Amino acid sequence: MPPEEYSYFRAEGLSRAMLDSRTDAEVELKALKEKLCRQYGADSLMGGWDDGLGRFFLRAFHFAPPKMEPPGWKLQNRQMAGDKVEATFAVPAPGTADYFNVLAMTGLMERASRRSRLEGLFRCGEMPLKDLPAGTYSAAFVQQTTWKNTAAPSSVPDGLLTTTRYITYSNSPGRGSDPLEAMQMGDDWYIRVPNDPATGQPHMTPPDAVLVPYMDMLRLDGLEKNARFHRARANVFDPGI
């Protein structure tokens, strides 16, 4: 049987403190994006951390009617339905005051992004790229194998809670990043670390963290899924009719 693809750790001590600081960085990043959008009347900012580039990138500001890009900005795309504008995507023109302001803010967003990424927090470097055969993939946080052999399915199930990192189907093989992941279950945080495919050992061990067996992770996943369901139901207005 091949080694498991991932190891799971419960964050304690320094690892837990690092994850708490990541939450602060995520709040800061969100506030910076909102500040720029308010300043220029945009609905949203298209950009984020790029694993391949190893940096934060800003692709465009999005303006929904009746909002339009500020005068002098560089238009990237204006989506039309007949003669009606549906969406506008634009950035400041190079060399302008808006350009240098956005450039400075992008630097702050990159700093917050680095503090938001687990690889940056743990200073462990990027996780190695992995081969991605064509076929079906799991988006579960708790999983033994990412690629699913539908001809010979595993008897060990995946968890129910999902991440947003992975594709769920690929028409052709390739290579992709396999970053660290973290998820809160109950009062604890759990970190998923890719294993070396040759040895089955994790590529890094978070400081002070406690290794958790896969079957225990499945049990915790089920408990958290049930708790989230009940929390969601508690927030639904029920007139009792």
CSV table of C-alpha atoms in Angstrom, one decimal:
chain,number,residue,atom,x,y,z
A,1,MET,CA,0.0,0.0,0.0
A,2,PRO,CA,1.5,3.4,-0.9
A,3,PRO,CA,2.2,5.9,1.8
A,4,GLU,CA,-0.5,8.3,2.8
A,5,GLU,CA,-0.3,11.7,1.0
A,6,TYR,CA,-0.8,13.8,4.1
A,7,SER,CA,-0.1,14.1,7.8
A,8,TYR,CA,-2.4,16.0,10.2
A,9,PHE,CA,-1.3,17.9,13.2
A,10,ARG,CA,-3.3,19.7,16.0
A,11,ALA,CA,-1.8,23.1,16.5
A,12,GLU,CA,-0.5,23.8,20.0
A,13,GLY,CA,1.9,26.2,21.6
A,14,LEU,CA,3.9,28.1,18.9
A,15,SER,CA,1.9,26.7,16.0
A,16,ARG,CA,-1.4,27.9,17.6
A,17,ALA,CA,0.1,31.3,18.2
A,18,MET,CA,1.2,31.5,14.6
A,19,LEU,CA,-2.3,30.6,13.3
A,20,ASP,CA,-3.8,33.2,15.6
A,21,SER,CA,-1.5,35.8,14.0
A,22,ARG,CA,-2.6,34.6,10.6
A,23,THR,CA,-6.1,35.5,11.4
A,24,ASP,CA,-5.0,39.1,12.2
A,25,ALA,CA,-3.2,39.2,8.8
A,26,GLU,CA,-6.3,38.0,7.0
A,27,VAL,CA,-8.3,40.7,8.6
A,28,GLU,CA,-5.7,43.3,7.6
A,29,LEU,CA,-5.6,42.0,4.0
A,30,LYS,CA,-9.4,42.3,3.7
A,31,ALA,CA,-9.3,45.8,5.1
A,32,LEU,CA,-6.7,46.9,2.7
A,33,LYS,CA,-8.7,45.6,-0.3
A,34,GLU,CA,-11.8,47.3,1.0
A,35,LYS,CA,-10.0,50.6,1.5
A,36,LEU,CA,-8.7,50.7,-2.1
A,37,CYS,CA,-12.2,49.8,-3.5
A,38,ARG,CA,-13.8,52.6,-1.5
A,39,GLN,CA,-11.1,55.1,-2.5
A,40,TYR,CA,-11.7,54.4,-6.2
A,41,GLY,CA,-15.4,53.5,-6.2
A,42,ALA,CA,-14.8,49.9,-7.2
A,43,ASP,CA,-17.0,47.0,-6.3
A,44,SER,CA,-14.1,44.5,-5.9
A,45,LEU,CA,-10.4,44.0,-6.5
A,46,MET,CA,-9.3,41.1,-8.6
A,47,GLY,CA,-6.0,39.7,-7.3
A,48,GLY,CA,-4.4,37.6,-4.6
A,49,TRP,CA,-1.4,35.4,-3.8
A,50,ASP,CA,0.0,33.4,-6.7
A,51,ASP,CA,1.9,30.3,-5.8
A,52,GLY,CA,3.7,30.1,-9.1
A,53,LEU,CA,4.9,33.8,-9.0
A,54,GLY,CA,5.6,33.7,-5.3
A,55,ARG,CA,4.0,37.1,-4.8
A,56,PHE,CA,0.8,39.0,-4.5
A,57,PHE,CA,-0.7,40.2,-7.8
A,58,LEU,CA,-3.4,42.7,-8.7
A,59,ARG,CA,-5.1,42.0,-12.0
A,60,ALA,CA,-7.9,44.7,-12.1
A,61,PHE,CA,-10.5,46.7,-10.3
A,62,HIS,CA,-14.1,45.6,-11.0
A,63,PHE,CA,-16.8,48.3,-11.5
A,64,ALA,CA,-20.5,47.4,-11.8
A,65,PRO,CA,-22.9,49.9,-13.3
A,66,PRO,CA,-23.6,52.7,-12.6
A,67,LYS,CA,-20.0,52.8,-11.3
A,68,MET,CA,-17.2,53.5,-13.9
A,69,GLU,CA,-13.4,53.6,-13.7
A,70,PRO,CA,-11.9,56.9,-12.7
A,71,PRO,CA,-10.8,59.3,-15.5
A,72,GLY,CA,-7.5,58.4,-17.1
A,73,TRP,CA,-7.4,54.8,-16.0
A,74,LYS,CA,-6.3,52.0,-18.3
A,75,LEU,CA,-9.3,50.0,-19.5
A,76,GLN,CA,-8.7,46.3,-19.6
A,77,ASN,CA,-12.2,45.0,-20.5
A,78,ARG,CA,-15.7,46.4,-20.7
A,79,GLN,CA,-18.4,43.7,-20.8
A,80,MET,CA,-21.4,44.7,-22.8
A,81,ALA,CA,-24.9,43.4,-23.4
A,82,GLY,CA,-26.0,45.2,-26.5
A,83,ASP,CA,-25.4,48.8,-25.8
A,84,LYS,CA,-25.6,48.3,-22.0
A,85,VAL,CA,-22.5,48.1,-19.9
A,86,GLU,CA,-22.5,45.0,-17.6
A,87,ALA,CA,-19.1,45.2,-16.0
A,88,THR,CA,-15.8,47.2,-16.3
A,89,PHE,CA,-12.3,46.1,-15.4
A,90,ALA,CA,-9.6,48.7,-15.2
A,91,VAL,CA,-6.3,49.7,-13.5
A,92,PRO,CA,-4.5,53.0,-13.0
A,93,ALA,CA,-2.4,54.2,-15.9
A,94,PRO,CA,1.4,53.7,-15.3
A,95,GLY,CA,3.2,56.7,-13.9
A,96,THR,CA,0.1,58.4,-12.4
A,97,ALA,CA,-0.5,59.3,-8.8
A,98,ASP,CA,-3.2,56.5,-8.6
A,99,TYR,CA,-0.7,54.0,-10.0
A,100,PHE,CA,1.9,54.7,-7.3
A,101,ASN,CA,-0.7,54.7,-4.6
A,102,VAL,CA,-2.0,51.3,-5.7
A,103,LEU,CA,1.6,50.1,-6.0
A,104,ALA,CA,2.3,51.1,-2.4
A,105,MET,CA,-0.9,49.5,-1.2
A,106,THR,CA,-0.1,46.3,-3.2
A,107,GLY,CA,3.1,46.1,-1.2
A,108,LEU,CA,1.2,46.2,2.1
A,109,MET,CA,-1.2,43.5,0.7
A,110,GLU,CA,1.7,41.3,-0.2
A,111,ARG,CA,3.1,41.6,3.3
A,112,ALA,CA,-0.2,40.7,4.8
A,113,SER,CA,-0.6,37.8,2.2
A,114,ARG,CA,2.8,36.4,3.2
A,115,ARG,CA,1.7,36.4,6.9
A,116,SER,CA,-1.6,34.8,5.9
A,117,ARG,CA,0.1,31.8,4.2
A,118,LEU,CA,1.2,28.9,6.3
A,119,GLU,CA,4.4,28.5,4.4
A,120,GLY,CA,5.3,32.1,5.3
A,121,LEU,CA,4.3,31.7,8.9
A,122,PHE,CA,6.3,28.6,9.5
A,123,ARG,CA,9.2,29.7,7.2
A,124,CYS,CA,9.4,26.2,5.8
A,125,GLY,CA,9.6,27.2,2.1
A,126,GLU,CA,7.0,26.1,-0.6
A,127,MET,CA,5.7,22.6,-0.6
A,128,PRO,CA,7.0,20.6,-3.6
A,129,LEU,CA,4.9,20.4,-6.7
A,130,LYS,CA,3.0,17.2,-7.2
A,131,ASP,CA,2.0,15.2,-10.3
A,132,LEU,CA,-1.7,15.5,-11.2
A,133,PRO,CA,-2.9,12.6,-13.3
A,134,ALA,CA,-6.0,13.1,-15.4
A,135,GLY,CA,-9.2,12.1,-13.5
A,136,THR,CA,-11.2,12.8,-10.4
A,137,TYR,CA,-9.9,14.6,-7.4
A,138,SER,CA,-10.9,15.1,-3.8
A,139,ALA,CA,-11.6,18.6,-2.4
A,140,ALA,CA,-11.8,17.2,1.2
A,141,PHE,CA,-9.6,18.6,4.0
A,142,VAL,CA,-9.3,15.1,5.5
A,143,GLN,CA,-8.2,12.7,2.7
A,144,GLN,CA,-5.7,9.9,2.2
A,145,THR,CA,-5.3,10.5,-1.5
A,146,THR,CA,-6.0,13.5,-3.7
A,147,TRP,CA,-6.4,11.6,-6.9
A,148,LYS,CA,-9.3,9.1,-6.9
A,149,ASN,CA,-8.9,5.7,-8.7
A,150,THR,CA,-12.5,5.3,-9.6
A,151,ALA,CA,-11.7,1.8,-10.9
A,152,ALA,CA,-10.5,0.6,-7.5
A,153,PRO,CA,-12.0,3.0,-4.9
A,154,SER,CA,-10.4,3.1,-1.4
A,155,SER,CA,-12.3,1.5,1.5
A,156,VAL,CA,-11.2,4.4,3.7
A,157,PRO,CA,-13.5,7.5,3.2
A,158,ASP,CA,-12.7,11.1,2.9
A,159,GLY,CA,-13.9,13.7,5.4
A,160,LEU,CA,-16.9,15.8,4.7
A,161,LEU,CA,-15.4,19.3,5.1
A,162,THR,CA,-13.9,20.7,2.0
A,163,THR,CA,-11.2,23.3,1.0
A,164,THR,CA,-11.2,25.6,-2.0
A,165,ARG,CA,-7.7,24.8,-3.2
A,166,TYR,CA,-8.1,21.8,-5.4
A,167,ILE,CA,-9.6,21.1,-8.8
A,168,THR,CA,-12.1,18.2,-8.6
A,169,TYR,CA,-11.6,17.0,-12.1
A,170,SER,CA,-8.8,17.2,-14.7
A,171,ASN,CA,-9.0,16.2,-18.4
A,172,SER,CA,-5.2,15.9,-18.8
A,173,PRO,CA,-2.2,15.3,-16.5
A,174,GLY,CA,-0.1,18.0,-15.2
A,175,ARG,CA,1.8,19.3,-12.1
A,176,GLY,CA,0.4,21.6,-9.4
A,177,SER,CA,1.2,23.1,-6.0
A,178,ASP,CA,0.2,21.3,-2.9
A,179,PRO,CA,0.3,23.9,-0.1
A,180,LEU,CA,-0.2,23.5,3.6
A,181,GLU,CA,-3.8,23.8,4.7
A,182,ALA,CA,-5.4,24.5,8.1
A,183,MET,CA,-8.9,24.2,9.4
A,184,GLN,CA,-10.6,24.9,12.7
A,185,MET,CA,-12.7,22.1,14.2
A,186,GLY,CA,-14.3,23.0,17.5
A,187,ASP,CA,-11.9,25.0,19.6
A,188,ASP,CA,-8.8,23.5,17.9
A,189,TRP,CA,-6.9,24.1,14.6
A,190,TYR,CA,-5.6,21.3,12.5
A,191,ILE,CA,-2.8,21.6,9.9
A,192,ARG,CA,-2.5,19.3,6.9
A,193,VAL,CA,1.0,18.7,5.7
A,194,PRO,CA,1.9,16.9,2.4
A,195,ASN,CA,4.0,13.8,2.9
A,196,ASP,CA,7.1,12.8,0.9
A,197,PRO,CA,5.7,10.3,-1.6
A,198,ALA,CA,8.8,8.1,-1.2
A,199,THR,CA,9.0,7.9,2.6
A,200,GLY,CA,5.5,8.9,3.7
A,201,GLN,CA,7.0,11.4,6.1
A,202,PRO,CA,5.7,15.0,6.3
A,203,HIS,CA,7.7,17.6,4.5
A,204,MET,CA,7.7,19.7,7.6
A,205,THR,CA,6.5,19.4,11.2
A,206,PRO,CA,4.8,22.5,12.7
A,207,PRO,CA,6.4,23.5,16.0
A,208,ASP,CA,4.7,22.2,19.2
A,209,ALA,CA,2.0,20.5,17.0
A,210,VAL,CA,0.7,17.1,17.8
A,211,LEU,CA,0.4,14.4,15.1
A,212,VAL,CA,-3.2,13.1,14.8
A,213,PRO,CA,-4.1,9.7,13.3
A,214,TYR,CA,-6.2,9.7,10.1
A,215,MET,CA,-9.1,7.9,11.7
A,216,ASP,CA,-9.2,10.4,14.5
A,217,MET,CA,-9.3,13.2,11.9
A,218,LEU,CA,-12.3,11.5,10.3
A,219,ARG,CA,-14.1,11.4,13.6
A,220,LEU,CA,-13.3,15.1,14.3
A,221,ASP,CA,-14.4,16.0,10.8
A,222,GLY,CA,-17.8,14.4,11.3
A,223,LEU,CA,-18.3,16.2,14.6
A,224,GLU,CA,-17.4,19.5,13.1
A,225,LYS,CA,-19.7,19.0,10.1
A,226,ASN,CA,-22.6,18.2,12.4
A,227,ALA,CA,-21.8,21.3,14.6
A,228,ARG,CA,-21.7,23.6,11.5
A,229,PHE,CA,-25.0,22.2,10.3
A,230,HIS,CA,-26.7,23.0,13.7
A,231,ARG,CA,-25.1,26.5,13.9
A,232,ALA,CA,-26.4,27.2,10.4
A,233,ARG,CA,-29.9,26.1,11.3
A,234,ALA,CA,-29.8,28.3,14.5
A,235,ASN,CA,-29.2,31.3,12.3
A,236,VAL,CA,-32.3,30.7,10.1
A,237,PHE,CA,-35.4,32.6,10.8
A,238,ASP,CA,-38.2,30.2,11.6
A,239,PRO,CA,-41.6,31.9,12.1
A,240,GLY,CA,-43.0,28.6,13.5
A,241,ILE,CA,-45.8,28.3,10.8
